[in-house]
CSV table of C-alpha atoms and ligand atoms in Angstrom, one decimal:
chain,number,residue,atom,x,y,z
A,28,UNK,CA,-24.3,22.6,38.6
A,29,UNK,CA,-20.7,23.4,37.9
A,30,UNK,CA,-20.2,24.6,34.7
A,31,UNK,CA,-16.5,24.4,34.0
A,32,UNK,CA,-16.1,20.4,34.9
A,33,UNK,CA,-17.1,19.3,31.9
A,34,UNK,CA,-15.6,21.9,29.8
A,35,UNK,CA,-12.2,21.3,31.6
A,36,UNK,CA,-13.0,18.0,30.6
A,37,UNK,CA,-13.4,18.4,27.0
A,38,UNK,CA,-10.5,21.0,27.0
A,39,UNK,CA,-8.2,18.3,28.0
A,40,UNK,CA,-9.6,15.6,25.5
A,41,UNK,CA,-9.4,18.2,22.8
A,42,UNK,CA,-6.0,18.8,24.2
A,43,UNK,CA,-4.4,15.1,24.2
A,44,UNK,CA,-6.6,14.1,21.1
A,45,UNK,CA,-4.3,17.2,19.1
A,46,UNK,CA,-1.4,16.6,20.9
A,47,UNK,CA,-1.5,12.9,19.9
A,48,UNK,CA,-2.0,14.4,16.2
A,49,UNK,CA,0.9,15.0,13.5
A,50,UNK,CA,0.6,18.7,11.7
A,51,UNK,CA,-1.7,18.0,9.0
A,52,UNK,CA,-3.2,15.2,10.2
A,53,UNK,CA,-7.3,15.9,10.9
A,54,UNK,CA,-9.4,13.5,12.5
A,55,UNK,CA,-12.8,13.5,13.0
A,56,UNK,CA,-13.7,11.0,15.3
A,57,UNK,CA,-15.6,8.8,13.1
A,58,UNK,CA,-13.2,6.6,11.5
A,59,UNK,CA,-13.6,3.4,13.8
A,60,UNK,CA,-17.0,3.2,13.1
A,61,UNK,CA,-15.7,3.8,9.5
A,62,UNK,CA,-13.3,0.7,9.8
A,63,UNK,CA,-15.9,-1.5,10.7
A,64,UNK,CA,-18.3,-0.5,8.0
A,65,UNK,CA,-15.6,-1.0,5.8
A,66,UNK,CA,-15.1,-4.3,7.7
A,67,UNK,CA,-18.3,-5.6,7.0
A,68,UNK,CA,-18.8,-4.5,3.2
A,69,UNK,CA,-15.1,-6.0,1.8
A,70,UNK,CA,-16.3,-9.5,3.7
A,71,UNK,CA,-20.0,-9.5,1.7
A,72,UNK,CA,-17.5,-8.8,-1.2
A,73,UNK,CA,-15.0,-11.3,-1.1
A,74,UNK,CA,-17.5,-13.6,0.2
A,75,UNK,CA,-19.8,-13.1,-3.4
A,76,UNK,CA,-16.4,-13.1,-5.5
A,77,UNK,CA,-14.8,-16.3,-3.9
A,78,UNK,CA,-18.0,-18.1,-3.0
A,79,UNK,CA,-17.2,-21.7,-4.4
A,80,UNK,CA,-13.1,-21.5,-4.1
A,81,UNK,CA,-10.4,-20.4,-1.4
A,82,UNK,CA,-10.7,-16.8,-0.1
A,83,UNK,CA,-8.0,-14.3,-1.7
A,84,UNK,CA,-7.0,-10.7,-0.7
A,85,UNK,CA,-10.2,-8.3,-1.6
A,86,UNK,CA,-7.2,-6.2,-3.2
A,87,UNK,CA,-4.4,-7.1,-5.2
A,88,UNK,CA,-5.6,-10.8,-5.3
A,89,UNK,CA,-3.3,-12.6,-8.1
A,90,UNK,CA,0.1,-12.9,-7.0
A,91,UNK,CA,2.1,-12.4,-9.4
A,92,UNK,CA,5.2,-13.3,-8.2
A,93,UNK,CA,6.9,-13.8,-4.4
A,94,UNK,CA,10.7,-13.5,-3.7
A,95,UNK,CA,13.3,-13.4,-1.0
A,96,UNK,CA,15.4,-9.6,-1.5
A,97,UNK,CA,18.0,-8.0,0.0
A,98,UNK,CA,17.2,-4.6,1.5
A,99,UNK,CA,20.3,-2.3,1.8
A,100,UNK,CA,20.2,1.1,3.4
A,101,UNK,CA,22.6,3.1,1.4
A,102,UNK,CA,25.2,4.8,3.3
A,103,UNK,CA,25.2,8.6,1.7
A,104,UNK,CA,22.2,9.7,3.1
A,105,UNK,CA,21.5,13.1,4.4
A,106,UNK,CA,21.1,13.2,8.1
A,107,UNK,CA,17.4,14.0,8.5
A,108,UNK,CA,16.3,11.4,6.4
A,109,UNK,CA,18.4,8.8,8.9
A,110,UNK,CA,15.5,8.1,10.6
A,111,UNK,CA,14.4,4.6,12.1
A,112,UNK,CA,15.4,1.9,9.2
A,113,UNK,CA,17.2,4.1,7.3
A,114,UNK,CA,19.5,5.3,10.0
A,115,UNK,CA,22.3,3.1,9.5
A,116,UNK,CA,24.2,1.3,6.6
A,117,UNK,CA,22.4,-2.3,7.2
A,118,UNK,CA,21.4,-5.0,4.9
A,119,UNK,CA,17.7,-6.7,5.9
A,120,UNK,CA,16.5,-10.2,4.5
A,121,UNK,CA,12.8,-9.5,3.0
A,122,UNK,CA,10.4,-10.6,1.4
A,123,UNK,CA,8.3,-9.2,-2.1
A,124,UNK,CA,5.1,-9.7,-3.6
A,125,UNK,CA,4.2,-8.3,-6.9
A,126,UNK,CA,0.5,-8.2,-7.8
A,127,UNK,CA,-2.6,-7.9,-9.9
A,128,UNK,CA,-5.3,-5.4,-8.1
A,129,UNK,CA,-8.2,-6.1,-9.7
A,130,UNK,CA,-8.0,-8.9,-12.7
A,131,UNK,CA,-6.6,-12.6,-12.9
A,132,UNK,CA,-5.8,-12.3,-16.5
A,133,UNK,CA,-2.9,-9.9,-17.3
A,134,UNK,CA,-4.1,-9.4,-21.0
A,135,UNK,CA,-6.2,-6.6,-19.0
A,136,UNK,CA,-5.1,-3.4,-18.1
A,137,UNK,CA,-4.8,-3.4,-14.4
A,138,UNK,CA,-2.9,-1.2,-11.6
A,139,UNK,CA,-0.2,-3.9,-10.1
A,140,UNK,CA,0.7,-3.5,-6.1
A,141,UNK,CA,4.1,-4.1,-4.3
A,142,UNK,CA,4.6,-5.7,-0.7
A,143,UNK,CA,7.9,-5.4,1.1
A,144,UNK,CA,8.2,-6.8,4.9
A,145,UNK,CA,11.6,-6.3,5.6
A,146,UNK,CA,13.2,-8.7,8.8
A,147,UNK,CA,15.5,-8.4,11.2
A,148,UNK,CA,14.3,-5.2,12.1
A,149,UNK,CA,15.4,-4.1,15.3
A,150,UNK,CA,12.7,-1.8,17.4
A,151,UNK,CA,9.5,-2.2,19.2
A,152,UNK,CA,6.8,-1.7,15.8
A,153,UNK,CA,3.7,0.5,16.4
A,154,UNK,CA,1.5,-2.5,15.7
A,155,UNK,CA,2.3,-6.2,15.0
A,156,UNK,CA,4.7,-8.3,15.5
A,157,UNK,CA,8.9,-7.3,16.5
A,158,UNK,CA,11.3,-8.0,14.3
A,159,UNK,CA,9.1,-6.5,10.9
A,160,UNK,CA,8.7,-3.3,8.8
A,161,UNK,CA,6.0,-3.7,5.6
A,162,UNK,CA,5.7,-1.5,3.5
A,163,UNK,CA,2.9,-1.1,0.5
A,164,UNK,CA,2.6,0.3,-2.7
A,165,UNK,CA,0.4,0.9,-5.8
A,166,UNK,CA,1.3,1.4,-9.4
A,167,UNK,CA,-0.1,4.7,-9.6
A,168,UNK,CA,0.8,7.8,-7.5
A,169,UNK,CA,-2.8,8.4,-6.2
A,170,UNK,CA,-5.7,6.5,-5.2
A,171,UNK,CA,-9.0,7.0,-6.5
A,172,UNK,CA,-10.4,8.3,-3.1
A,173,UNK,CA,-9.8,11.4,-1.2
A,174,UNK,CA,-10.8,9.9,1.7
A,175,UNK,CA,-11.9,6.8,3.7
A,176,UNK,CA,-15.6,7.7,3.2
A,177,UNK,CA,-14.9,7.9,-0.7
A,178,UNK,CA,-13.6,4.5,-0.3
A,179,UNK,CA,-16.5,3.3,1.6
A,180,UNK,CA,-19.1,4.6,-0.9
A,181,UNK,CA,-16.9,2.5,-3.6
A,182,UNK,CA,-16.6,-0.9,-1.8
A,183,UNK,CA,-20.5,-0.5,-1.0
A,184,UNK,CA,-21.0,-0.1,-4.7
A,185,UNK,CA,-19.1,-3.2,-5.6
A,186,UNK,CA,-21.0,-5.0,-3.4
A,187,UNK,CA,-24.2,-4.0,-4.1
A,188,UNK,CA,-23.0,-4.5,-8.0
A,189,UNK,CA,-23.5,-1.1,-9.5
A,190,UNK,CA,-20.0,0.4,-9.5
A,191,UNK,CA,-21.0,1.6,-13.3
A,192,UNK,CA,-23.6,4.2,-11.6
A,193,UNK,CA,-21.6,4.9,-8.7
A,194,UNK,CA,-18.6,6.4,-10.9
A,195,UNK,CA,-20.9,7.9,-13.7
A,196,UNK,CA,-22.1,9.9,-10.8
A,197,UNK,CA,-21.0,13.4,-11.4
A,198,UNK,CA,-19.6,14.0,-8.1
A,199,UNK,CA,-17.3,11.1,-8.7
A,200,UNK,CA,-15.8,11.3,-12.2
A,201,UNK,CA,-12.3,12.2,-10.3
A,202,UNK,CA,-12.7,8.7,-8.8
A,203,UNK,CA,-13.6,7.2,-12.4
A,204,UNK,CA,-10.9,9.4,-14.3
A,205,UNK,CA,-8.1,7.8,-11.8
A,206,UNK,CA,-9.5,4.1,-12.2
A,207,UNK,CA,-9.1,4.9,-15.7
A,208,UNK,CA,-5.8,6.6,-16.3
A,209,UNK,CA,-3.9,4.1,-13.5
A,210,UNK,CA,-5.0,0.9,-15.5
A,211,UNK,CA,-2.1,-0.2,-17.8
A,212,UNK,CA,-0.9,-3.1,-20.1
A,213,UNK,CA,2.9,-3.0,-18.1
A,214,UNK,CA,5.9,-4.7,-19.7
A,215,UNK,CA,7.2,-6.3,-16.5
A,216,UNK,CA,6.2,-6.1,-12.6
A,217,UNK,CA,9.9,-5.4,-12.7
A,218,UNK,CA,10.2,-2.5,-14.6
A,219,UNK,CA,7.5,-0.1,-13.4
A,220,UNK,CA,7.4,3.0,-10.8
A,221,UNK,CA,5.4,1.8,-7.3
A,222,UNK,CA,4.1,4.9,-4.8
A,223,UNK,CA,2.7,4.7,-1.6
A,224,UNK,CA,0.1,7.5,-2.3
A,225,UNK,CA,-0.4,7.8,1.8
A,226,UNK,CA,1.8,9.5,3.9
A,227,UNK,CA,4.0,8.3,6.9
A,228,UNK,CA,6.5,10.0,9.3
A,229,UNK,CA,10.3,9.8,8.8
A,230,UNK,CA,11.4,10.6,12.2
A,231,UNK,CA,9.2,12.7,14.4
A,232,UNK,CA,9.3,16.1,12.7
A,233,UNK,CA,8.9,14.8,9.0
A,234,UNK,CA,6.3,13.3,6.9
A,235,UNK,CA,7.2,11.7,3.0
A,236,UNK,CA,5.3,9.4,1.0
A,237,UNK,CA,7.9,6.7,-0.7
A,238,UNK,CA,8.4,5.2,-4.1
A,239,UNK,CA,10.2,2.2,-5.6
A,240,UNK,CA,11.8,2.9,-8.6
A,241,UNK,CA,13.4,0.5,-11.1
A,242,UNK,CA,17.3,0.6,-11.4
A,243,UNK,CA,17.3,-2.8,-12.9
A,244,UNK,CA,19.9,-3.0,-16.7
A,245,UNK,CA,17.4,-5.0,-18.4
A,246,UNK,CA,14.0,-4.1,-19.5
A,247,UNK,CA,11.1,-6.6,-20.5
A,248,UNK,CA,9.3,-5.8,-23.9
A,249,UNK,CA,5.5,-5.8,-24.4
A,250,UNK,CA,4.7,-9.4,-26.1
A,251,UNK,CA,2.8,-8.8,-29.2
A,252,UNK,CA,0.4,-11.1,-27.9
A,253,UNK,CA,-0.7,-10.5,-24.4
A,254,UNK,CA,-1.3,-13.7,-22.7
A,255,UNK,CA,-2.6,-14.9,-19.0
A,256,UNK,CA,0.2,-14.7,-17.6
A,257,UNK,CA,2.6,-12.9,-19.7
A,258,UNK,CA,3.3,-10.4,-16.7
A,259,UNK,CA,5.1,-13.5,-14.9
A,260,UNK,CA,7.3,-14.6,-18.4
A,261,UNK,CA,8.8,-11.4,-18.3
A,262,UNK,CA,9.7,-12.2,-14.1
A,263,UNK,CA,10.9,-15.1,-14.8
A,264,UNK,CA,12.8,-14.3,-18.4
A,265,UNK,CA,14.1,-11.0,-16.4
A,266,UNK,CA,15.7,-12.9,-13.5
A,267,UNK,CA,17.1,-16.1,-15.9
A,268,UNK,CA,19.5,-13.2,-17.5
A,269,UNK,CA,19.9,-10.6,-14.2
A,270,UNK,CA,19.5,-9.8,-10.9
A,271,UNK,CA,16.3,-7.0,-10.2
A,272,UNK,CA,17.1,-3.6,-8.6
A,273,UNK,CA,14.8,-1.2,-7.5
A,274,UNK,CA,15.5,2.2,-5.7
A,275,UNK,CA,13.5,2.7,-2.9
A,276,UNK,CA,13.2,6.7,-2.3
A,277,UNK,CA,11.3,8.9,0.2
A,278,UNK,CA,9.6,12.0,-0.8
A,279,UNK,CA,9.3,15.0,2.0
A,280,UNK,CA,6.3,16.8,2.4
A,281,UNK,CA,6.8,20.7,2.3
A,282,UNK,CA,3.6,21.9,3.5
A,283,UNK,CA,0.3,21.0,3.6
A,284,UNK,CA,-1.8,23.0,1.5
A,285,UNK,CA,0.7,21.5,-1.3
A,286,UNK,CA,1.1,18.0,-0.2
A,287,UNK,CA,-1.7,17.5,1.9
A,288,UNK,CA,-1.7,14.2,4.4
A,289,UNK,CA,-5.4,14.1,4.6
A,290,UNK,CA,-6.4,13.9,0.4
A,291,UNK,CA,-5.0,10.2,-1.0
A,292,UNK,CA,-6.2,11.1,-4.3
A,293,UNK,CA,-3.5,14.2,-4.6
A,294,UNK,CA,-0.3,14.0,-6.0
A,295,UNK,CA,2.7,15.2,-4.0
A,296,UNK,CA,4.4,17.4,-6.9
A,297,UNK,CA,8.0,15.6,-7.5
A,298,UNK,CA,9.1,19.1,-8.7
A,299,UNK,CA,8.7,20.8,-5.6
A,300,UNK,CA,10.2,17.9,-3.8
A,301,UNK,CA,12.2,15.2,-5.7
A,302,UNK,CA,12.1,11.6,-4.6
A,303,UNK,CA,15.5,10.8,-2.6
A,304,UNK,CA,16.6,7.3,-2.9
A,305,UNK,CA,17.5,6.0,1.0
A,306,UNK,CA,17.9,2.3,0.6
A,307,UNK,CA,18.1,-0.7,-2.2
A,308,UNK,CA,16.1,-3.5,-2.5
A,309,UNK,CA,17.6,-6.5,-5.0
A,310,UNK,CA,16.0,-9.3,-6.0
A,311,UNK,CA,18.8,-11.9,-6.8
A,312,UNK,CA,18.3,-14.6,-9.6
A,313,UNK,CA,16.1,-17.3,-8.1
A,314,UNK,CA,12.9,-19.9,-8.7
A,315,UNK,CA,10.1,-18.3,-8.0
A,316,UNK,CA,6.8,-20.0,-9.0
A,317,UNK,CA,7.4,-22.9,-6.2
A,318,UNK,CA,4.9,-24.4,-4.2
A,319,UNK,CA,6.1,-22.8,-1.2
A,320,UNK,CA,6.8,-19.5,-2.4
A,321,UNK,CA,3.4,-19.0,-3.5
A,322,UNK,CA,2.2,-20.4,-0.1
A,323,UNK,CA,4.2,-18.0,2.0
A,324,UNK,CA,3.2,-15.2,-0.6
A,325,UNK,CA,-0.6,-16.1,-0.4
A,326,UNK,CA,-0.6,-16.1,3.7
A,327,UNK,CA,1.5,-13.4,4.9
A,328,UNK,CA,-0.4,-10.7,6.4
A,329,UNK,CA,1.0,-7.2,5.2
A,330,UNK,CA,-0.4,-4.5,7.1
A,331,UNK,CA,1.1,-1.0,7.0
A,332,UNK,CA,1.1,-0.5,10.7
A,333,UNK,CA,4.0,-3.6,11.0
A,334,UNK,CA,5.9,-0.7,11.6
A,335,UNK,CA,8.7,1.1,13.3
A,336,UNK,CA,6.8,4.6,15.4
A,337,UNK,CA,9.7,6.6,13.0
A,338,UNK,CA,7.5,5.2,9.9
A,339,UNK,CA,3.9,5.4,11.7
A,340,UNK,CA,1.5,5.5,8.8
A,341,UNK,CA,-0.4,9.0,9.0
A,342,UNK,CA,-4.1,10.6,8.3
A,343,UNK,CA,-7.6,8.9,8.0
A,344,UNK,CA,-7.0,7.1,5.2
A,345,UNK,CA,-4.1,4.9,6.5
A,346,UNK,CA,-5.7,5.2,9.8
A,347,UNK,CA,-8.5,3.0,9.0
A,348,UNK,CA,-6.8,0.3,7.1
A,349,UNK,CA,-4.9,-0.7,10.2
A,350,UNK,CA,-8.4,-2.9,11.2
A,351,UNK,CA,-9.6,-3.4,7.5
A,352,UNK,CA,-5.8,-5.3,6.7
A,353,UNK,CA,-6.1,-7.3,10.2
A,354,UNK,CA,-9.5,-8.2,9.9
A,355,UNK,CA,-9.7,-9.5,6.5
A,356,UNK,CA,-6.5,-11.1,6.4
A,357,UNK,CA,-7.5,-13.0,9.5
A,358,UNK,CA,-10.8,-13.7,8.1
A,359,UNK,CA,-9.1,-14.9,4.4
A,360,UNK,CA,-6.5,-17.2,6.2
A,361,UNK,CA,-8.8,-18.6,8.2
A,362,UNK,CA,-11.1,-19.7,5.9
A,363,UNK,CA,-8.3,-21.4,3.7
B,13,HEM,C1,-9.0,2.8,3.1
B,13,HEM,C2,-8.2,2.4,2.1
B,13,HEM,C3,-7.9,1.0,1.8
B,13,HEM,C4,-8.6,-0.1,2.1
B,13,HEM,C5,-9.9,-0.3,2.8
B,13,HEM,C6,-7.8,-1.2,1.5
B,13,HEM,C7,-8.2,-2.6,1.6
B,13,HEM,C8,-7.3,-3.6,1.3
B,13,HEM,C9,-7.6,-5.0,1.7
B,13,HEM,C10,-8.8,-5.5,2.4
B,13,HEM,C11,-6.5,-5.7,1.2
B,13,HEM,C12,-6.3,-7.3,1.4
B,13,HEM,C13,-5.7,-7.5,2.8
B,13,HEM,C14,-5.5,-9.0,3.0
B,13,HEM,O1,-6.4,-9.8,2.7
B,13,HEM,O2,-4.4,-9.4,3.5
B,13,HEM,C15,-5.6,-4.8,0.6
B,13,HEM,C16,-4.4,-5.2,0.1
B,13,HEM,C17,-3.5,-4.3,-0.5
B,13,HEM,N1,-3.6,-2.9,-0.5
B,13,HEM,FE1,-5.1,-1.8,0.2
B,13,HEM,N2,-6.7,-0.7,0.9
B,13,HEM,C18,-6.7,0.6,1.1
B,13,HEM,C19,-5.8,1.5,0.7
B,13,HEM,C20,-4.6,1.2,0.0
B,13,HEM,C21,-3.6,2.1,-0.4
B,13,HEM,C22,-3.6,3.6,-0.1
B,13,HEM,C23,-2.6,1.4,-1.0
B,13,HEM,C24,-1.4,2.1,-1.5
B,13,HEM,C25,-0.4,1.6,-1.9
B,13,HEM,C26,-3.0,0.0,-0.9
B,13,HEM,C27,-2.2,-1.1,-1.4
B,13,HEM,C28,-2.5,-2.4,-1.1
B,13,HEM,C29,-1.6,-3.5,-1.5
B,13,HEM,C30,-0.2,-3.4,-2.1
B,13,HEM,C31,-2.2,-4.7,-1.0
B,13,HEM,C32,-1.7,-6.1,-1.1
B,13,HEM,C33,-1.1,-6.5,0.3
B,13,HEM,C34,-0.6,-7.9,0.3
B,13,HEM,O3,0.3,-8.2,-0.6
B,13,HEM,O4,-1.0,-8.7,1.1
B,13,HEM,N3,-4.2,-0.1,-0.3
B,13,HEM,N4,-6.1,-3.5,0.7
């Protein structure tokens, strides 16, 4: 038999599988199979969770508020970072959805997430439909899993209802120290940081995680009293006096023993590389509690692959929630 067939063979899949690969970026061939576990576990959840009422998102279910925003590119930006959306001075309709991760009462400490799909968006995306760029973030600047197997183990735990024992597991008191730490009582949806803890190119040399930063010139208070829903009294007391600003800002990765693509659950250090502020996002004063805000809100599918190739999410992590997003928001607007 001749040996080097099959070893030319594998030399070239080895080849095109690295050359398809961003620096940093390790897979390990697994993570389809992965996707589909995951797949399968987060419908068993929601499926328990929402068994007599309409399906929601198995993340970031209660909406806490959905607007139409402005997002402007600024025009002083440095000319590496003026990559894809942010390589011109433009100003994009889009849309915003603030939200609860885990709880429907806001008297409890939760982590809130942001949604962004910006429109108008001229470019062919890597995935989805043309015309869109989403983007998604978290209210804390790392996620509780290093990696999509970490995540697995978790949802598996929730739905086998003994998350308790999974985190008191020794191996996975970084995991429980994060949940903890990242819940908070927040003054305002408004007025708090929002990172995207995975990475994504800028260009085709770069990678940067983002963050949304508040540059609004009013601040809610904490209510004495925390209520169901005090979260959307400060919105809506917030936008009846002014207009909400937020910076949105890129951070470059360095190098990858630092700021590693394939670890979700470590923090890019801001000292070694500060956050630059790339575009604006404003949320003019407006109604937002309507009917049919809160039905556009509760069936747009965000995905972070609606997205330009100069944005393409990067690593395992983000790798895997390309199907786990499609699926489930498929399978959650379908059922409604
Ligand atoms: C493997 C890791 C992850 C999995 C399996 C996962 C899973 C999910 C699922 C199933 C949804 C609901 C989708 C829908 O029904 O439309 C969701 C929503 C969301 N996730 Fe993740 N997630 C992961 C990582 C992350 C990360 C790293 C972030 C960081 C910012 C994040 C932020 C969000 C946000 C903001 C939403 C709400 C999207 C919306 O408004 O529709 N997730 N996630």
């Amino acid at each position: 038999m001749n040996v080097t067939a099959p070893l030319l063979v594998l030399l070239l899949i080895s080849f095109f599988s690295t050359a398809q690969s961003f620096p940093g970026e390790s897979f390990t061939g697994n993570e389809d199979d992965l996707a589909l576990q995951m797949e399968k576990a987060i419908k068993q959840v929601v499926q328990q969770r929402y068994a007599d009422q309409s399906m929601k998102r198995f993340n970031q279910a209660k909406s806490l508020g959905c607007f139409n925003a402005t997002f402007t590119v600024n025009e002083a930006i440095s000319p590496e970072l003026k990559q894809g959306l942010f390589a011109r001075p433009v100003s994009y309709p889009a849309l915003v959805r603030f939200a609860s991760a885990s709880t429907t009462d806001d008297a409890k400490k939760d982590l809130r997430g942001l949604s962004i799909r910006v429109s108008d968006v001229v470019g062919k995306p890597v995935w989805g439909k043309s015309g869109y760029q989403d983007f998604l973030l978290n209210s804390h600047p790392v996620l509780f899993a290093s990696t999509p197997e970490e995540f697995l183990a978790f949802i598996e735990a929730q739905r086998d209802d003994r998350v308790l024992w999974h985190l008191l597991t020794p191996t996975n008191w970084d995991s429980l120290y994060t949940l903890l730490v990242a819940r908070e009582h927040h003054t305002s949806p408004f007025d708090i940081v929002y990172w995207s803890t995975t990475p994504y190119q800028l260009g085709s040399q770069q990678a940067v995680k983002y963050a949304v930063k508040p540059c609004s010139n009013f601040e809610s208070e904490l209510p004495d009293e925390l209520t169901n829903n005090y979260l959307r009294a400060a919105m809506r007391q917030h936008l009846a006096l002014t207009d909400v600003c937020f910076n949105f800002m890129v951070q470059r990765q360095t190098n990858n023993d630092d700021m590693p693509i394939e670890d979700a659950a470590a923090k890019w250090s801001e000292q070694a590389s500060p956050l630059v502020s790339v575009a604006q996002l404003l949320i003019k004063q407006q109604p937002f509690i309507s009917a049919d805000a809160i039905r556009q809100c509760e069936t747009t599918e965000f995905n972070p692959w609606q997205s330009l190739p100069e944005h393409k999410p990067l690593g395992r992590m983000n790798y895997v929630r390309k199907h786990v997003y499609y699926a489930l928001s498929r399978f959650r607007n379908n059922q409604q």
